[in-house]
Tab-separated table of C-alpha atoms in Angstrom:
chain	number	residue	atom	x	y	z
Y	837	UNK	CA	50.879	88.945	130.065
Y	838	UNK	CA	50.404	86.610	132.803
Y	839	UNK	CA	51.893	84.035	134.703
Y	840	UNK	CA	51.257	80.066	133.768
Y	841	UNK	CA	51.573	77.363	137.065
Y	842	UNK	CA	52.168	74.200	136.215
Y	843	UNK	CA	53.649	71.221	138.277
Y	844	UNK	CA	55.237	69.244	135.596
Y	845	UNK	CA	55.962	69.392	132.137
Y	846	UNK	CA	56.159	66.637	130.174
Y	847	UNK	CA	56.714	65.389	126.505
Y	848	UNK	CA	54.989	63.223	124.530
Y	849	UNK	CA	56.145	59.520	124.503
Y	850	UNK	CA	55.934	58.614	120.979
Y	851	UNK	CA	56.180	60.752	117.548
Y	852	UNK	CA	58.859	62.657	115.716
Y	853	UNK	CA	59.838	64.570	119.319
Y	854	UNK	CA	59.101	61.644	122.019
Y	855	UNK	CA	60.465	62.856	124.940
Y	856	UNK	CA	61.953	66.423	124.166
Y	857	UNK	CA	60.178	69.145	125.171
Y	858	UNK	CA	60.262	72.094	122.625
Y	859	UNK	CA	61.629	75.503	122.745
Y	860	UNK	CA	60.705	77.355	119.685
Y	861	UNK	CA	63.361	79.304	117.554
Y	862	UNK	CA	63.603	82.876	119.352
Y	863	UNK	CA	62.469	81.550	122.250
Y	864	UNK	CA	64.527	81.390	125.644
Y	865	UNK	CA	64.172	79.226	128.690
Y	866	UNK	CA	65.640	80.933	131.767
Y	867	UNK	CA	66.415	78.340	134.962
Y	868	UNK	CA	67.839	79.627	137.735
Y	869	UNK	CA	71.228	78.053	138.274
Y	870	UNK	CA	70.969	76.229	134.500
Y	871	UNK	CA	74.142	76.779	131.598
Y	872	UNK	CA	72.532	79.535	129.833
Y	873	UNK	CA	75.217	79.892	126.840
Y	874	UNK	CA	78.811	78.295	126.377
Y	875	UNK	CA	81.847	79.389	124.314
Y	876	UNK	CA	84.924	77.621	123.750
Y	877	UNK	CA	87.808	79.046	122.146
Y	878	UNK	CA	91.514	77.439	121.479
Y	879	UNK	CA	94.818	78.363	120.032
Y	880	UNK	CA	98.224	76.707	119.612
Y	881	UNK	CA	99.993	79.950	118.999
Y	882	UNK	CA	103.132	80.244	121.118
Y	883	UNK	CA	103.681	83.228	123.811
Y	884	UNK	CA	107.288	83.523	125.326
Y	885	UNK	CA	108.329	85.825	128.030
Y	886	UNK	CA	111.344	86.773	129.356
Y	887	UNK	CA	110.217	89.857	131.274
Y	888	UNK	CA	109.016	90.625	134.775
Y	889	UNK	CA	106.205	92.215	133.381
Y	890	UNK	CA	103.003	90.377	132.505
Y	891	UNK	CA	102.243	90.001	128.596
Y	892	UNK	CA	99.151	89.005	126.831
Y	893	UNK	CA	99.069	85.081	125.599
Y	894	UNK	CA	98.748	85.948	122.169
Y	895	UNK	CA	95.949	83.960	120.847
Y	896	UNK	CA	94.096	83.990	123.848
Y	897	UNK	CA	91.537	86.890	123.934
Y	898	UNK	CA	88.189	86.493	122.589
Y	899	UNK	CA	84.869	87.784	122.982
Y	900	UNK	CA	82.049	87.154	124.940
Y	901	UNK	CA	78.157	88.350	125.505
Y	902	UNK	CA	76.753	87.421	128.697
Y	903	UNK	CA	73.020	86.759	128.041
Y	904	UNK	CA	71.712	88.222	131.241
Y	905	UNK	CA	73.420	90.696	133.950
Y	906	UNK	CA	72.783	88.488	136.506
Y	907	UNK	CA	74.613	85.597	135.550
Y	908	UNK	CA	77.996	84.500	136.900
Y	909	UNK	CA	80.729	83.396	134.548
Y	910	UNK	CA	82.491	80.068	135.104
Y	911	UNK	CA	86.003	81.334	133.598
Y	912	UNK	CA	88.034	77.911	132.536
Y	913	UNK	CA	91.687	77.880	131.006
Y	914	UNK	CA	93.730	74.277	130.018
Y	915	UNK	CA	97.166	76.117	129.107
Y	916	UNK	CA	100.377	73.932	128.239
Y	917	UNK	CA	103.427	76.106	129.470
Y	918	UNK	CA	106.683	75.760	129.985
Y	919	UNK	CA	108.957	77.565	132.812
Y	920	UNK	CA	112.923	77.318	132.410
Y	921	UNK	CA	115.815	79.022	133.992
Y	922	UNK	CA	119.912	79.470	133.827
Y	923	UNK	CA	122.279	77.174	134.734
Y	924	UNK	CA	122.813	79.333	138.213
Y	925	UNK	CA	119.063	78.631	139.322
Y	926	UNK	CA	118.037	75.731	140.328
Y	927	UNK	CA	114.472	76.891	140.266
Y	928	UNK	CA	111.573	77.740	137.285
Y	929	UNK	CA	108.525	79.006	137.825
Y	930	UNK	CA	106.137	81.774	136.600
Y	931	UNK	CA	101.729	82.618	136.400
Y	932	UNK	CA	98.939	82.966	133.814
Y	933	UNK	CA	96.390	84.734	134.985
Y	934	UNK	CA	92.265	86.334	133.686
Y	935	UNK	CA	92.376	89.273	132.317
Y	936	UNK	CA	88.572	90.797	131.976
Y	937	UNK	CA	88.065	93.805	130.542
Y	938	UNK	CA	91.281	94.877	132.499
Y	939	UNK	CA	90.927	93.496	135.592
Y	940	UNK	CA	92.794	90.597	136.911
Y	941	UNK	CA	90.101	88.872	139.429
Y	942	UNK	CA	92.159	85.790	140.081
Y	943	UNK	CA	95.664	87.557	141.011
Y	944	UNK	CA	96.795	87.847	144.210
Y	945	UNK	CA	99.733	89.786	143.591
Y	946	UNK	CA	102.245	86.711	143.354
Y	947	UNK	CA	104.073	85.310	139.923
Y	948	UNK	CA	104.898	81.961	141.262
Y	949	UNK	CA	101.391	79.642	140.743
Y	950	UNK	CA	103.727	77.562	138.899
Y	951	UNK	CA	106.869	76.622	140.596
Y	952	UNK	CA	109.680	73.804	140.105
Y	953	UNK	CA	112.686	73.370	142.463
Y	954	UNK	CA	115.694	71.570	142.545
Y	955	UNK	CA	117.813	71.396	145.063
Y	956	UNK	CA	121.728	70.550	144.316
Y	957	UNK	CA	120.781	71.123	140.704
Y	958	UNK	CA	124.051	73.482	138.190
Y	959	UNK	CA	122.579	72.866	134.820
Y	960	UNK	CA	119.383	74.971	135.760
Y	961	UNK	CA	115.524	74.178	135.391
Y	962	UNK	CA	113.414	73.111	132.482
Y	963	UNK	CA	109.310	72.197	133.483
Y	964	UNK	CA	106.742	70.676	131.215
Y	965	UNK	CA	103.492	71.031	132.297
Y	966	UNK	CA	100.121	72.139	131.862
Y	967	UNK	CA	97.709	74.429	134.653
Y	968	UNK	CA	94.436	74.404	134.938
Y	969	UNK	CA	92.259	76.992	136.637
Y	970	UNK	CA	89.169	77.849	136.893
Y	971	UNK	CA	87.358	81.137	138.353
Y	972	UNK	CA	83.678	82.446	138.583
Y	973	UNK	CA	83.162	86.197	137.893
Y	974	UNK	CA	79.616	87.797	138.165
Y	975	UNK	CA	78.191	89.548	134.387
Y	976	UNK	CA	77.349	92.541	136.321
Y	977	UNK	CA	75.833	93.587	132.835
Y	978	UNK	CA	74.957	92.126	129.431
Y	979	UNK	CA	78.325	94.308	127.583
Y	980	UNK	CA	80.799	92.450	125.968
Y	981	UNK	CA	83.553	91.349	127.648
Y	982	UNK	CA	87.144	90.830	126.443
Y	983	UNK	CA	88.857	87.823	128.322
Y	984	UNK	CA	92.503	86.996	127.779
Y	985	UNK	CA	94.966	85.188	129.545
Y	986	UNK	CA	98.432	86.914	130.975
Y	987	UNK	CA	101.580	85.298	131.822
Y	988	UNK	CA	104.896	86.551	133.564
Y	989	UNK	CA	108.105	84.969	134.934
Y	990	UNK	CA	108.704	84.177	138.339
Y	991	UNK	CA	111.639	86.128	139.571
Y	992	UNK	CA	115.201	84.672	138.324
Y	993	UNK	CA	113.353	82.551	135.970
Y	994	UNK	CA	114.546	83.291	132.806
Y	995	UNK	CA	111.446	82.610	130.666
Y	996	UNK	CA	107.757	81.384	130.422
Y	997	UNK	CA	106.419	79.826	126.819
Y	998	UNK	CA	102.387	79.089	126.578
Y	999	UNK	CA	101.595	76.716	124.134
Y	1000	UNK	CA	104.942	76.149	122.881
Y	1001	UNK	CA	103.736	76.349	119.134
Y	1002	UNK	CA	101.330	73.873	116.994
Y	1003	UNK	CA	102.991	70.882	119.090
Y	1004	UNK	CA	99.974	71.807	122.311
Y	1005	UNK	CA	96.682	73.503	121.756
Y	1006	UNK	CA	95.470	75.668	124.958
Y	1007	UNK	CA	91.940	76.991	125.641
């Protein structure tokens, strides 16, 4: 094998292809800092806790084969929630967090990421909302990683729902 120097590639302007360069089947291109491989996965499955211990979003966990061992993982969740509390609170709140073959990389030990207060309020709290986050993780290796999201109450809170059912999709 040896190594092939060349200062530009470039297509042909006319035919079937103009324009694309080819990659044929079986065949990799590896750029460093390029998307090597995406995955996308959804649900609309509803989660509910009422605990002060962190649960699995059911639905959630999937799969995934990092290509290469040095790559980093751009980690991305879009989760609709909901936070509530009793009519003696006047505050809601709670935390989904990564979950990566165990460990929690983006967790820093507090459960209240998502917060609502209102002050003066007696008939409790109720939030709508959806949280975004996203984290980068390095492969470290080319295993198979299970990824899941984990959500918990925040203190007094009485209860966190993800994707309150087939009315919000998540991913």
């Amino acid at each position: 094998m040896g190594t092939l120097t060349v200062q530009t590639l470039q297509a042909p302007s006319s035919g079937a292809n103009a324009n694309t360069i080819l990659v044929p089947s079986g065949q990799t291109v590896h750029a460093a800092g390029s998307v090597v491989q995406t995955q996308v996965h959804s649900w609309t499955t509803a989660t509910t806790n009422t605990s002060s211990s962190f649960a699995d979003v059911t639905g959630s966990s999937f799969s995934f084969t990092p290509k290469f061992a040095t790559s980093d993982l751009m980690l991305h969740s879009s989760v609709s929630y909901n936070v509530y509390s009793g009519s003696s609170y006047s505050y809601a709140g709670g935390i989904v967090r990564f979950n990566i073959d165990g460990s929690t990389p983006d967790y820093n030990g507090q459960a209240y990421e998502i917060y609502f207060e209102g002050n003066g309020l007696s008939a409790g709290m109720n939030a709508h909302n959806r949280v975004n986050k996203t984290i980068k993780i390095a492969a470290s290796n080319t295993n198979a990683k299970t990824i899941k999201l984990e959500c918990v109450k925040y203190a007094n809170t009485t209860g966190i729902i993800i994707s309150g059912g087939t009315y919000y999709t998540s991913t």
